[in-house]
Short mmCIF file of C-alpha atoms and ligand atoms in Angstrom, two decimals:
data_model
loop_
_atom_site.label_atom_id
_atom_site.label_comp_id
_atom_site.label_asym_id
_atom_site.label_seq_id
_atom_site.Cartn_x
_atom_site.Cartn_y
_atom_site.Cartn_z
CA MET A 12 63.34 82.51 167.53
CA THR A 13 64.75 86.06 166.37
CA SER A 14 63.36 86.94 163.32
CA TYR A 15 64.45 89.75 160.97
CA SER A 16 62.64 91.24 158.12
CA ILE A 17 64.66 92.18 155.02
CA ALA A 18 63.66 94.24 152.12
CA LEU A 19 65.35 92.67 148.79
CA ILE A 20 65.98 95.11 146.07
CA PRO A 21 68.22 93.17 143.43
CA GLY A 22 67.58 96.00 141.07
CA ASP A 23 69.21 96.07 137.57
CA GLY A 24 72.05 93.91 135.67
CA VAL A 25 74.46 92.03 137.91
CA GLY A 26 72.58 93.13 141.11
CA ARG A 27 70.10 90.31 140.49
CA ASP A 28 72.52 87.51 140.30
CA VAL A 29 74.83 88.81 143.43
CA THR A 30 71.72 89.39 145.44
CA ASP A 31 70.51 85.69 145.02
CA ALA A 32 73.87 84.46 145.93
CA ALA A 33 74.06 86.84 148.84
CA TRP A 34 70.88 85.47 150.13
CA GLN A 35 71.47 82.02 149.70
CA VAL A 36 74.65 82.30 151.93
CA LEU A 37 72.57 84.63 154.36
CA SER A 38 69.71 82.41 154.75
CA THR A 39 71.91 79.37 155.43
CA VAL A 40 73.91 80.92 157.87
CA ALA A 41 70.84 82.26 159.59
CA ARG A 42 69.34 78.53 159.75
CA HIS A 43 72.84 77.12 161.19
CA SER A 44 72.79 80.14 163.77
CA GLY A 45 69.40 79.83 165.07
CA PHE A 46 67.45 83.15 163.87
CA THR A 47 65.19 83.52 160.69
CA LEU A 48 65.89 86.06 157.74
CA ASN A 49 62.61 86.93 156.36
CA GLY A 50 63.07 88.48 152.64
CA THR A 51 60.66 90.34 150.69
CA PRO A 52 61.72 91.23 147.29
CA PHE A 53 60.97 94.33 145.62
CA PRO A 54 61.10 94.69 141.93
CA TRP A 55 62.14 98.23 141.88
CA SER A 56 64.82 98.88 139.03
CA CYS A 57 64.88 100.70 135.65
CA ALA A 58 62.72 97.85 134.24
CA PHE A 59 60.16 99.04 136.79
CA TYR A 60 60.66 102.39 135.66
CA LYS A 61 59.90 101.69 132.22
CA GLU A 62 56.87 99.78 133.00
CA THR A 63 55.50 102.32 135.65
CA GLY A 64 57.44 105.83 135.04
CA ALA A 65 58.86 105.66 138.63
CA MET A 66 61.90 103.76 140.11
CA MET A 67 59.75 102.84 143.14
CA PRO A 68 56.03 103.54 143.88
CA PRO A 69 55.43 107.02 145.75
CA ASP A 70 55.14 104.88 148.94
CA GLY A 71 58.19 103.25 148.41
CA ILE A 72 60.13 104.96 151.42
CA GLU A 73 57.15 104.41 153.71
CA THR A 74 56.96 100.67 152.80
CA LEU A 75 60.94 100.14 153.21
CA ARG A 76 60.71 101.91 156.65
CA ARG A 77 58.91 98.83 158.27
CA PHE A 78 62.05 96.58 157.59
CA ASP A 79 64.91 95.69 159.83
CA ALA A 80 67.33 96.25 156.94
CA ILE A 81 67.57 96.55 152.93
CA LEU A 82 69.80 94.37 150.74
CA LEU A 83 70.45 95.98 147.59
CA GLY A 84 72.06 94.71 144.36
CA ALA A 85 72.68 97.58 142.02
CA VAL A 86 70.84 100.16 140.56
CA GLY A 87 71.44 101.57 136.80
CA TRP A 88 70.86 100.72 133.33
CA PRO A 89 72.02 103.64 131.38
CA ALA A 90 70.92 102.40 127.91
CA GLU A 91 67.58 102.74 128.76
CA VAL A 92 67.11 105.29 131.68
CA PRO A 93 69.82 108.03 132.38
CA ASP A 94 71.71 107.39 135.65
CA SER A 95 70.65 110.86 136.86
CA VAL A 96 67.11 109.61 136.75
CA SER A 97 67.38 105.94 138.13
CA LEU A 98 69.87 106.89 141.04
CA HIS A 99 67.98 110.01 142.10
CA GLY A 100 64.76 107.76 142.01
CA LEU A 101 65.76 104.93 144.11
CA LEU A 102 69.23 104.77 145.81
CA LEU A 103 69.99 108.26 146.62
CA PRO A 104 66.60 109.08 148.22
CA ILE A 105 66.85 105.89 150.44
CA ARG A 106 70.36 107.09 151.75
CA LYS A 107 68.83 110.36 152.58
CA ALA A 108 65.43 109.54 153.85
CA PHE A 109 66.56 107.06 156.31
CA VAL A 110 69.52 109.04 157.19
CA GLN A 111 72.01 106.52 156.37
CA TYR A 112 74.73 109.03 157.08
CA ALA A 113 77.78 106.48 157.37
CA ASN A 114 78.89 104.58 154.41
CA ILE A 115 81.34 102.05 155.45
CA ARG A 116 83.59 100.60 152.91
CA PRO A 117 86.42 98.01 154.13
CA HIS A 118 89.29 97.63 151.84
CA ARG A 119 91.79 94.81 152.43
CA LEU A 120 92.88 91.86 150.43
CA LEU A 121 91.16 88.58 151.03
CA PRO A 122 93.78 85.59 151.20
CA GLY A 123 94.83 84.50 147.48
CA VAL A 124 93.54 87.74 146.03
CA ARG A 125 96.55 89.54 144.11
CA GLY A 126 96.18 93.27 143.97
CA PRO A 127 97.82 95.69 141.72
CA LEU A 128 100.15 96.82 144.62
CA ARG A 129 103.29 95.26 146.09
CA ALA A 130 101.66 96.13 149.57
CA GLU A 131 99.69 93.29 150.67
CA ASN A 132 98.93 93.83 154.28
CA PHE A 133 96.52 96.90 154.20
CA ASP A 134 93.42 97.16 156.22
CA ILE A 135 91.50 100.31 155.47
CA LEU A 136 87.95 101.30 156.67
CA CYS A 137 86.53 104.03 154.46
CA ILE A 138 83.75 106.11 155.99
CA ARG A 139 82.05 108.17 153.66
CA GLU A 140 79.59 111.15 154.71
CA ASN A 141 76.37 109.67 153.03
CA THR A 142 73.57 112.32 153.05
CA GLU A 143 74.72 115.74 152.19
CA GLY A 144 78.07 117.53 150.90
CA GLU A 145 78.62 117.49 147.50
CA TYR A 146 75.48 115.06 146.76
CA SER A 147 73.16 117.64 148.57
CA GLY A 148 71.32 117.93 145.31
CA ALA A 149 70.90 121.68 145.54
CA GLY A 150 71.14 123.69 142.71
CA GLY A 151 69.53 124.13 139.22
CA ARG A 152 70.05 125.23 135.61
CA VAL A 153 68.81 128.53 134.17
CA HIS A 154 68.79 129.72 130.28
CA GLN A 155 68.77 126.20 129.28
CA GLY A 156 70.11 125.49 125.80
CA THR A 157 71.09 129.02 125.14
CA THR A 158 74.87 130.37 125.13
CA ASP A 159 73.73 132.08 128.63
CA GLU A 160 72.98 128.81 130.26
CA VAL A 161 74.28 128.38 133.66
CA ALA A 162 74.41 125.38 135.83
CA VAL A 163 75.01 125.62 139.72
CA GLU A 164 75.29 122.85 142.12
CA THR A 165 76.15 123.59 145.61
CA SER A 166 77.79 121.41 148.22
CA ILE A 167 75.99 121.80 151.74
CA PHE A 168 77.80 121.07 154.79
CA THR A 169 76.10 121.44 157.99
CA ARG A 170 77.66 121.38 161.63
CA THR A 171 75.10 118.34 162.48
CA GLY A 172 76.35 116.33 159.25
CA VAL A 173 79.95 116.83 159.74
CA GLU A 174 80.27 116.48 163.29
CA ARG A 175 78.31 113.45 163.29
CA ILE A 176 80.16 111.55 160.62
CA LEU A 177 83.52 112.54 162.24
CA ARG A 178 82.49 111.26 165.52
CA PHE A 179 81.30 108.01 163.86
CA GLY A 180 85.08 107.85 162.23
CA PHE A 181 86.61 108.41 165.62
CA GLU A 182 84.44 105.80 167.29
CA GLN A 183 85.43 103.34 164.51
CA ALA A 184 89.09 104.22 164.83
CA ARG A 185 88.88 103.66 168.82
CA ALA A 186 87.34 100.38 168.11
CA ARG A 187 90.10 99.23 165.47
CA ARG A 188 93.86 100.48 165.72
CA GLY A 189 93.30 103.95 166.71
CA LYS A 190 93.99 105.93 163.87
CA LEU A 191 91.73 108.45 162.17
CA ALA A 192 92.74 110.20 158.66
CA SER A 193 90.35 112.91 157.77
CA VAL A 194 90.20 114.15 154.15
CA THR A 195 89.39 117.39 152.76
CA LYS A 196 90.80 120.01 150.01
CA SER A 197 91.04 122.98 152.64
CA ASN A 198 93.86 124.46 150.66
CA ALA A 199 91.55 125.10 147.81
CA GLN A 200 88.03 125.15 149.26
CA LYS A 201 88.18 127.72 152.12
CA TYR A 202 84.86 127.61 153.42
CA SER A 203 83.20 124.06 153.69
CA MET A 204 86.65 122.19 153.72
CA VAL A 205 88.09 124.38 156.55
CA PHE A 206 84.84 124.14 158.50
CA TRP A 207 85.51 120.39 158.13
CA ASP A 208 89.02 120.25 159.34
CA GLU A 209 88.12 122.82 162.22
CA ILE A 210 85.38 120.14 163.52
CA THR A 211 87.92 117.40 163.18
CA HIS A 212 90.50 119.33 165.28
CA LYS A 213 87.73 120.13 167.85
CA LEU A 214 86.45 116.49 168.09
CA ALA A 215 90.26 115.34 168.40
CA ALA A 216 90.34 116.80 171.92
CA GLU A 217 87.50 114.50 172.82
CA TYR A 218 89.25 111.49 171.87
CA PRO A 219 93.01 111.68 173.02
CA ASP A 220 93.43 108.07 172.61
CA VAL A 221 92.73 108.45 168.51
CA ASP A 222 95.80 109.38 166.80
CA VAL A 223 94.36 111.87 164.03
CA ALA A 224 95.70 113.44 160.77
CA SER A 225 94.34 115.65 158.31
CA TYR A 226 94.97 115.21 154.64
CA HIS A 227 94.14 116.72 151.37
CA ILE A 228 92.10 114.47 148.80
CA ASP A 229 94.87 114.47 146.21
CA ALA A 230 97.69 113.38 148.88
CA MET A 231 95.45 110.64 150.15
CA ALA A 232 95.04 109.24 146.76
CA ALA A 233 98.58 109.00 146.43
CA ARG A 234 98.98 107.48 149.85
CA MET A 235 96.29 104.87 149.13
CA VAL A 236 98.65 103.46 146.40
CA MET A 237 101.86 104.22 147.86
CA ALA A 238 101.61 103.56 151.55
CA PRO A 239 98.15 102.00 152.17
CA GLU A 240 99.49 100.18 155.30
CA SER A 241 99.82 103.34 157.08
CA LEU A 242 96.17 103.87 157.00
CA ASP A 243 93.37 102.70 159.26
CA VAL A 244 90.31 104.52 159.28
CA VAL A 245 89.80 107.15 156.74
CA VAL A 246 86.90 109.69 156.82
CA ALA A 247 85.78 111.87 154.00
CA SER A 248 83.01 113.83 152.44
CA ASN A 249 80.51 112.32 150.01
CA LEU A 250 81.82 112.97 146.68
CA PHE A 251 85.74 112.41 148.10
CA GLY A 252 84.56 109.19 149.72
CA ASP A 253 82.82 107.88 146.43
CA ILE A 254 86.18 108.48 144.51
CA LEU A 255 88.49 107.16 147.17
CA THR A 256 86.34 103.96 147.65
CA ASP A 257 86.73 103.04 143.95
CA LEU A 258 90.43 103.46 144.43
CA GLY A 259 90.07 101.36 147.44
CA ALA A 260 88.37 98.55 145.52
CA ALA A 261 90.98 98.98 142.72
CA ILE A 262 93.68 98.22 145.33
CA GLN A 263 91.75 95.33 146.94
CA GLY A 264 91.71 93.63 143.76
CA GLY A 265 88.78 95.18 142.22
CA LEU A 266 85.25 96.20 142.65
CA GLY A 267 84.01 92.53 142.74
CA PHE A 268 85.56 92.68 146.50
CA ALA A 269 84.06 95.98 147.50
CA ALA A 270 81.38 95.77 150.15
CA SER A 271 79.38 98.56 151.55
CA ALA A 272 77.00 99.30 154.27
CA ASN A 273 74.96 102.50 154.36
CA ILE A 274 74.31 102.94 158.18
CA ASN A 275 71.71 104.84 160.13
CA PRO A 276 74.00 104.90 163.35
CA ASP A 277 70.96 105.92 165.54
CA ARG A 278 68.84 103.05 164.14
CA SER A 279 65.77 105.42 163.77
CA ALA A 280 65.27 103.92 160.25
CA PRO A 281 66.67 100.89 158.29
CA SER A 282 70.20 100.54 157.25
CA MET A 283 71.11 99.40 153.43
CA PHE A 284 73.63 97.22 152.47
CA GLU A 285 74.93 96.80 148.77
CA PRO A 286 77.91 95.96 146.92
CA VAL A 287 79.97 98.97 145.41
CA HIS A 288 80.36 97.56 141.89
CA GLY A 289 76.70 98.88 140.36
CA SER A 290 74.92 96.90 137.66
CA ALA A 291 78.10 96.05 135.33
CA PRO A 292 76.01 96.27 131.94
CA ASP A 293 79.07 94.78 130.16
CA ILE A 294 78.80 91.46 131.77
CA ALA A 295 75.01 91.53 133.13
CA HIS A 296 74.09 88.56 131.04
CA LEU A 297 77.25 86.29 131.38
CA GLY A 298 76.79 84.97 134.76
CA ILE A 299 80.25 85.91 135.87
CA ALA A 300 79.76 88.83 138.31
CA ASN A 301 81.54 88.02 141.43
CA PRO A 302 79.08 87.72 144.44
CA ILE A 303 81.71 88.28 147.00
CA ALA A 304 81.33 91.92 147.45
CA ALA A 305 77.58 91.39 147.76
CA ILE A 306 77.87 88.42 150.19
CA TRP A 307 80.39 90.66 152.31
CA SER A 308 77.87 93.21 152.26
CA GLY A 309 75.42 90.53 153.65
CA ALA A 310 77.65 89.92 156.33
CA MET A 311 77.84 93.55 157.28
CA MET A 312 74.15 93.55 157.67
CA LEU A 313 74.00 90.69 159.91
CA GLU A 314 76.77 92.29 162.06
CA HIS A 315 74.70 95.52 162.12
CA LEU A 316 71.72 93.46 163.05
CA GLY A 317 73.73 92.33 166.19
CA GLU A 318 74.51 88.61 164.66
CA LYS A 319 78.25 88.80 165.05
CA ASN A 320 79.14 85.36 165.00
CA ALA A 321 77.13 84.72 161.89
CA ALA A 322 78.56 87.81 160.12
CA GLN A 323 82.00 86.26 161.27
CA THR A 324 81.22 82.78 159.86
CA ILE A 325 80.56 84.32 156.47
CA ILE A 326 83.68 86.44 156.54
CA GLY A 327 85.48 83.13 157.30
CA ALA A 328 84.06 81.12 154.34
CA LEU A 329 84.76 83.95 152.12
CA GLU A 330 88.43 83.89 153.08
CA LYS A 331 88.37 79.99 152.72
CA THR A 332 86.95 80.19 149.22
CA THR A 333 89.50 82.85 147.85
CA ALA A 334 92.23 81.03 149.60
CA ARG A 335 91.38 78.02 147.32
CA GLY A 336 91.62 80.48 144.48
CA ILE A 337 87.84 80.65 143.78
CA GLY A 338 86.68 83.92 142.94
CA THR A 339 89.92 85.57 142.97
CA VAL A 340 90.46 86.30 139.37
CA PRO A 341 88.01 88.47 137.32
CA GLY A 342 85.74 86.46 135.05
CA LYS A 343 87.53 83.17 136.06
CA ASP A 344 84.66 81.54 137.88
CA ARG A 345 80.95 81.65 137.48
CA THR A 346 78.71 83.33 140.03
CA GLU A 347 77.31 80.27 141.00
CA THR A 348 80.40 78.36 141.38
CA ILE A 349 81.86 81.09 143.92
CA ALA A 350 78.43 81.20 145.64
CA ALA A 351 78.56 77.33 145.95
CA ALA A 352 82.08 77.33 147.26
CA VAL A 353 81.18 79.84 150.06
CA LEU A 354 78.30 77.84 150.84
CA ALA A 355 80.30 74.80 151.26
CA ALA A 356 83.05 76.67 153.34
CA LEU A 357 80.43 77.52 155.96
CA ASP A 358 80.61 74.52 157.91
C1 IPM B 419 78.56 104.23 144.88
C2 IPM B 419 78.03 104.71 143.29
C3 IPM B 419 77.06 105.80 143.74
C4 IPM B 419 77.44 106.89 144.51
C5 IPM B 419 76.39 106.30 142.39
C6 IPM B 419 75.98 105.15 141.76
C7 IPM B 419 75.31 107.30 142.36
O1 IPM B 419 79.12 105.13 142.77
O2 IPM B 419 77.70 103.87 145.72
O3 IPM B 419 79.79 104.47 145.20
O4 IPM B 419 78.23 107.96 143.81
O5 IPM B 419 77.21 106.93 145.55
MN1 MN B 420 81.16 104.78 143.59
#
């Protein structure tokens, strides 16, 4: 029987509840589908940092490298550990070390979920560059604490990095409705973003079947609200993609529905799957976090592992659950109620 080894990092806050729920659903689907998921939990989190002084052990990356995939809940507990420390100690190094350069985030309304827009029939796949750009980590501070203090943080765009994410976007567009929107701010940022636009233009010649258009980030923000049905695949740099995907989460009814996959398309290292919502400290102890984003991320994991039918079964169960009005309104249903409804909808 095929068996997959999965590293489980529930992390902080609601990350623990939603990872539990997702794992129940994933294990059940695996059992029904004739494959095994072998989960190994890791306690890496802000609590782990408080105990050990690090978000993960020094060999954490090497430990994770042996797994087929990583399922992550959330990282961050700002009351105890600054976000700039926790994220740079766990989530961001994993994305970079494992060259998970494509962060994929689907934005559509599940049946029965009411978004804030009149539009209901949008189906957007945001693809965010996930290893460089504005998140390159290049920079520094000098003359700290004085009036002469300077802070520099440099975006880095490499030809390799830009070309591979755009190519990934073109391929996704080709497999979907054939439309690609490439997002920059090349009217103001004349080096990196013009570079990105040029590469978009160059690759377009290789994909004559894809209808490609370039947008500025500000115009794209407006378009996602005013005309989301006009969009198919949207590809953007790391920070721009980060911002647009919270907007995408909002129009799909909230962060409780926003799933994501950090993909290493070359499969030279494990990919990582996580809901977009984060640790949500305000509701962390209430048992009301929506597990749908985590479960949907788990389905994306199965899809990546090649278990397409099992992934589709989970998406179908999510759709049946929300169509019954369960998990559709923030805070109405408990995490365990929603998870139980999804489990029941599997068969
Ligand atoms: C996300 C999150 C992270 C990001 C934070 C927590 C560093 O907002 O996955 O969207 O900006 O990538
Ligand atoms: Mn974000």
